[in-house]
PDB file of C-alpha atoms in Angstrom:
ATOM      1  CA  UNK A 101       0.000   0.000   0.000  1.00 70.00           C
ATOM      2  CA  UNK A 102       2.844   2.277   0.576  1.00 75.00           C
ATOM      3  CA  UNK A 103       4.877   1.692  -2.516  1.00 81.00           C
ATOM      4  CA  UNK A 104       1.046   2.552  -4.604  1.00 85.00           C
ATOM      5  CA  UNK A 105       0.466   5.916  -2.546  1.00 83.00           C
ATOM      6  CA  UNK A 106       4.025   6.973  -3.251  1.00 84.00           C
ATOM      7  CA  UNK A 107       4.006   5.776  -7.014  1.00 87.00           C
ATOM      8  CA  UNK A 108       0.850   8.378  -7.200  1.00 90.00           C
ATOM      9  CA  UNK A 109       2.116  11.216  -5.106  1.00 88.00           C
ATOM     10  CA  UNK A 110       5.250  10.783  -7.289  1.00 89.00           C
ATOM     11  CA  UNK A 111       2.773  10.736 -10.521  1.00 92.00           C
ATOM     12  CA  UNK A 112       0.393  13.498  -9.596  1.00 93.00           C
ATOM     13  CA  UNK A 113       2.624  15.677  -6.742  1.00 91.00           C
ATOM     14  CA  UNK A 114       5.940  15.832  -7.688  1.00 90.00           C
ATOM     15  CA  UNK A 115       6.532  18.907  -5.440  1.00 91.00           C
ATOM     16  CA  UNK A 116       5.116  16.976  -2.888  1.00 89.00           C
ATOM     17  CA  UNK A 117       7.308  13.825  -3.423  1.00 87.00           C
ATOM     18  CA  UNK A 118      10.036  15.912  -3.811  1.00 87.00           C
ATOM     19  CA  UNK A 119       9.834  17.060  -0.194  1.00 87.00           C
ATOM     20  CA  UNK A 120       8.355  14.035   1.037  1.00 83.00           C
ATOM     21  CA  UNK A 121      11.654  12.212  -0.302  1.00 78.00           C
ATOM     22  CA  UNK A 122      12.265   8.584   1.877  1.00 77.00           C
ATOM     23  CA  UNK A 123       9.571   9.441   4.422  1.00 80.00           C
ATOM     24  CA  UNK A 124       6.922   7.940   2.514  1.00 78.00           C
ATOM     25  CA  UNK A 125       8.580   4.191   2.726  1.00 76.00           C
ATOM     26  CA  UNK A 126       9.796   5.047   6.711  1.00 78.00           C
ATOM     27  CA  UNK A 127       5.690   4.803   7.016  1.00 77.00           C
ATOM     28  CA  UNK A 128       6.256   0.813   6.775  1.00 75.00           C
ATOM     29  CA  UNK A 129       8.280   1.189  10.238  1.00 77.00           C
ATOM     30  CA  UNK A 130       5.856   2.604  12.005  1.00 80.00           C
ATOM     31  CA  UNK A 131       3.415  -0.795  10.600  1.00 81.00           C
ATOM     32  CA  UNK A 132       5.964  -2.406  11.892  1.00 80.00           C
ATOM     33  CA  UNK A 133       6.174  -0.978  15.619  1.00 82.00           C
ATOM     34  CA  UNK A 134       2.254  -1.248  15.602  1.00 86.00           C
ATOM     35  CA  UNK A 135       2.237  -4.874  14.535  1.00 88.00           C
ATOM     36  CA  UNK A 136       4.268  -5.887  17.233  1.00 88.00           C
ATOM     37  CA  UNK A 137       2.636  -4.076  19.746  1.00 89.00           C
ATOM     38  CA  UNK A 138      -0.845  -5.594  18.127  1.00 91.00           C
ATOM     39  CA  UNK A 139       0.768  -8.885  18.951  1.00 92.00           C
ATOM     40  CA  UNK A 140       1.843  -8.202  22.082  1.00 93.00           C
ATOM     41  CA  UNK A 141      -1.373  -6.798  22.708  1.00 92.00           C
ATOM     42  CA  UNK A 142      -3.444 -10.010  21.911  1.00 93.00           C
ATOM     43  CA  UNK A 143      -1.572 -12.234  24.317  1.00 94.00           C
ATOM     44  CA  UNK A 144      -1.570 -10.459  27.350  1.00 93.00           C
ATOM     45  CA  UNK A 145      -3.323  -8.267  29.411  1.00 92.00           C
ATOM     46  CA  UNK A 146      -4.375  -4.835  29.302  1.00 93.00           C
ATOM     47  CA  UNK A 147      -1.935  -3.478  31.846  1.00 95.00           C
ATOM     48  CA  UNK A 148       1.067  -5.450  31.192  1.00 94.00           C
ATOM     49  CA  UNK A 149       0.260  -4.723  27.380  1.00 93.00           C
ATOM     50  CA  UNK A 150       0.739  -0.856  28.499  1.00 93.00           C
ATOM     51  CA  UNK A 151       3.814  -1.256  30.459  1.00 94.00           C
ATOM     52  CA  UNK A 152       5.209  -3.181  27.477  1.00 92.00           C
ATOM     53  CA  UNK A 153       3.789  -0.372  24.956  1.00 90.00           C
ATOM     54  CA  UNK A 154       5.338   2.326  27.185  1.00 92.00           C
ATOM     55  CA  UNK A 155       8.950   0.402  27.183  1.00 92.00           C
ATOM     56  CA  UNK A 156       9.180   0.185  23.742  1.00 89.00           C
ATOM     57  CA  UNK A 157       8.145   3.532  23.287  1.00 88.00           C
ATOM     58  CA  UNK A 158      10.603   4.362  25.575  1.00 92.00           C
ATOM     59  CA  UNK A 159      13.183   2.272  24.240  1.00 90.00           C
ATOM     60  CA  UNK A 160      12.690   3.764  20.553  1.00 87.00           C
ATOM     61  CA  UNK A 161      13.133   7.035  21.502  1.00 90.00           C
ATOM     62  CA  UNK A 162      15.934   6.670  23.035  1.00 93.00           C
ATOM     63  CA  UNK A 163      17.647   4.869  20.559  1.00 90.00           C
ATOM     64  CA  UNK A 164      16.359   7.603  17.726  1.00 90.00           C
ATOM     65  CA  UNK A 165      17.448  10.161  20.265  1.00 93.00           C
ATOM     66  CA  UNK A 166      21.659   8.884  20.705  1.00 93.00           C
ATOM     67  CA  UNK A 167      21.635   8.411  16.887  1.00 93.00           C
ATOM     68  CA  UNK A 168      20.606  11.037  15.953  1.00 92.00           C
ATOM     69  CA  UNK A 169      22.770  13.124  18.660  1.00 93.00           C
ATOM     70  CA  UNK A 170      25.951  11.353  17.377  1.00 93.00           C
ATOM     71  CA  UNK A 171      25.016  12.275  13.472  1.00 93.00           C
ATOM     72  CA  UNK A 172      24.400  15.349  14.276  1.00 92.00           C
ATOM     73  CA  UNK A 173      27.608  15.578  16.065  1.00 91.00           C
ATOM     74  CA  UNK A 174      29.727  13.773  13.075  1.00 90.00           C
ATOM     75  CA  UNK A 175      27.554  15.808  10.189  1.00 89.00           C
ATOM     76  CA  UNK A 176      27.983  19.058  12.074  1.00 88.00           C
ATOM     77  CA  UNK A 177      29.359  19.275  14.992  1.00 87.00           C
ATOM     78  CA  UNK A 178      26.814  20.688  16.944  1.00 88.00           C
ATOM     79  CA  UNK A 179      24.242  19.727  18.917  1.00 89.00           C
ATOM     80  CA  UNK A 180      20.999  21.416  19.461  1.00 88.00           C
ATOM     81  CA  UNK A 181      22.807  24.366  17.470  1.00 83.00           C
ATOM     82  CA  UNK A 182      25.591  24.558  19.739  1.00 85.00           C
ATOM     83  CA  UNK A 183      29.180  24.260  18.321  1.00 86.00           C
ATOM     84  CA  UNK A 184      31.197  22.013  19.952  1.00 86.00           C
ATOM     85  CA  UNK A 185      34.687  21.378  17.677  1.00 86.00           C
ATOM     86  CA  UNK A 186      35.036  24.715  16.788  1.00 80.00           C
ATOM     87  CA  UNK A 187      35.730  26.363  13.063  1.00 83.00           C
ATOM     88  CA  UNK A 188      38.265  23.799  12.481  1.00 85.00           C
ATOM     89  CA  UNK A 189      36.002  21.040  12.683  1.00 86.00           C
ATOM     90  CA  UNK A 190      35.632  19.023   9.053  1.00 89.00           C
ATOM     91  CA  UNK A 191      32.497  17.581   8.962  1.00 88.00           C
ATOM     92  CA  UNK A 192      31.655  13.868   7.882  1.00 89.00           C
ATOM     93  CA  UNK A 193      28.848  14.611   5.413  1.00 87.00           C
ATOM     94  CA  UNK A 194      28.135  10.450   5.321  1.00 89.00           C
ATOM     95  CA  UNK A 195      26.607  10.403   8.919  1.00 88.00           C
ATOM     96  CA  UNK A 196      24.033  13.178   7.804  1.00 86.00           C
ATOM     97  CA  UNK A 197      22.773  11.108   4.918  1.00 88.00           C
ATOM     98  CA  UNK A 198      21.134   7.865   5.182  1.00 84.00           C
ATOM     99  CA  UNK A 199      23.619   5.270   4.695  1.00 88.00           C
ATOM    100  CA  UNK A 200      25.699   7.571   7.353  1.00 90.00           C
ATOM    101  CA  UNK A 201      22.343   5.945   9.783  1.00 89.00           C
ATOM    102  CA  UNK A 202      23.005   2.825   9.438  1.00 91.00           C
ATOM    103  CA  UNK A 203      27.090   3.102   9.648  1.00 93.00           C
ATOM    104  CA  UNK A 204      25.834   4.605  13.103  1.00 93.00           C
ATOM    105  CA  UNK A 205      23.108   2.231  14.056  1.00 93.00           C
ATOM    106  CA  UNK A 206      25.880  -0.603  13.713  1.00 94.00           C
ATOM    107  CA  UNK A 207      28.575   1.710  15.701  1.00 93.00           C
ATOM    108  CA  UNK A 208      25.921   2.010  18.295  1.00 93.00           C
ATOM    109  CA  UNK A 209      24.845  -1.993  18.284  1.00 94.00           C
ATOM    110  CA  UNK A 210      28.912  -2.809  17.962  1.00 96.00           C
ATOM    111  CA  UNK A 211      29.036  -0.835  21.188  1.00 95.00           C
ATOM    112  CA  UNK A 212      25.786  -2.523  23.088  1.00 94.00           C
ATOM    113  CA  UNK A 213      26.865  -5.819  22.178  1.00 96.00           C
ATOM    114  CA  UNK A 214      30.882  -4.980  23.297  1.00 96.00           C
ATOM    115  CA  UNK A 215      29.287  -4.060  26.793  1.00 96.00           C
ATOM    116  CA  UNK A 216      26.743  -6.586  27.166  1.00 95.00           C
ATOM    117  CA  UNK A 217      29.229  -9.311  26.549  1.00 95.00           C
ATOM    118  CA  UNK A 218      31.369  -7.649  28.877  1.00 94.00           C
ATOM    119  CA  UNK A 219      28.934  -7.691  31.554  1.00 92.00           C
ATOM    120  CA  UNK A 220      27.868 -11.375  30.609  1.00 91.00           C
ATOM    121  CA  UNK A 221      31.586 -12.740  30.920  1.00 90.00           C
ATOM    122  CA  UNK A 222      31.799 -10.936  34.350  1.00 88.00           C
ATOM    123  CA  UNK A 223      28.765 -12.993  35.580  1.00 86.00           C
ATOM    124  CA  UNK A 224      29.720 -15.999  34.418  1.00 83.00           C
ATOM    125  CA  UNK A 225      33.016 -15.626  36.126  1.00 82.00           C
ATOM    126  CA  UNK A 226      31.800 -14.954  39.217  1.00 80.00           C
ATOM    127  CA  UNK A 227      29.600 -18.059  39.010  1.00 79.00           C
ATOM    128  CA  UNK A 228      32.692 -19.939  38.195  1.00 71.00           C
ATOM    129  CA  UNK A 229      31.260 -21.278  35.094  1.00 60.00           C
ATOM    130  CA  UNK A 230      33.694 -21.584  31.991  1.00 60.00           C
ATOM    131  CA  UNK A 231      32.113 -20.738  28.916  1.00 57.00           C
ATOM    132  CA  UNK A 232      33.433 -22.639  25.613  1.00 57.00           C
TER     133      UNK A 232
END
């Protein structure tokens, strides 16, 4: 259904698609945030089905929120407007575009996993379990 409405707002609007540009597809993500809360939805309760809605929520945000704040920071160097390199600074013009997202969506997993793994070895030391 997405791919027809932007085949016609590319047919009919041009301006419109034009300014629109990859926003039109990022519509299936949001499907795709409401079909697993749907799902989640249908198995469990009404409050736990909240607390799970608000977590995710959460979580998304949160996870838009860093990369987007490290772009921002690589693209410009500024955050919220604000400077921080100085003059001298030479922007990376990849992390403003969109394959400059996903080189920092897997920075920021790389990272996650790094630390989680981390933590996980820790524990299992301390249990005194070896891990092959």
């Amino acid at each position: 259904f997405v791919t027809l409405v932007e085949m016609i707002v590319k047919a009919f609007v041009p301006a419109l698609y034009a300014s629109l540009g990859m926003f039109i597809p990022l519509i299936v993500v949001n499907c795709i945030i409401l079909a697993r809360a749907e799902a989640f939805a249908s198995k469990n309760g009404v409050l736990l089905s909240a607390a799970d809605g608000l977590g995710m929520g959460a979580g998304f945000t949160l996870a838009i929120t860093v990369i987007g704040i490290i772009r921002e920071l690589l693209g410009n160097g500024s955050v919220f407007g604000l400077s921080l390199f100085g003059e001298g600074f030479e922007p990376m013009l990849l992390s403003i575009m969109a394959p400059g997202g996903f080189l920092v969506f897997g920075l920021v997993l790389g990272v996650a996993n790094y630390f989680m793994n981390k933590a996980e070895k820790k524990k299992t030391e301390e249990k005194g379990v070896i891990r092959a």
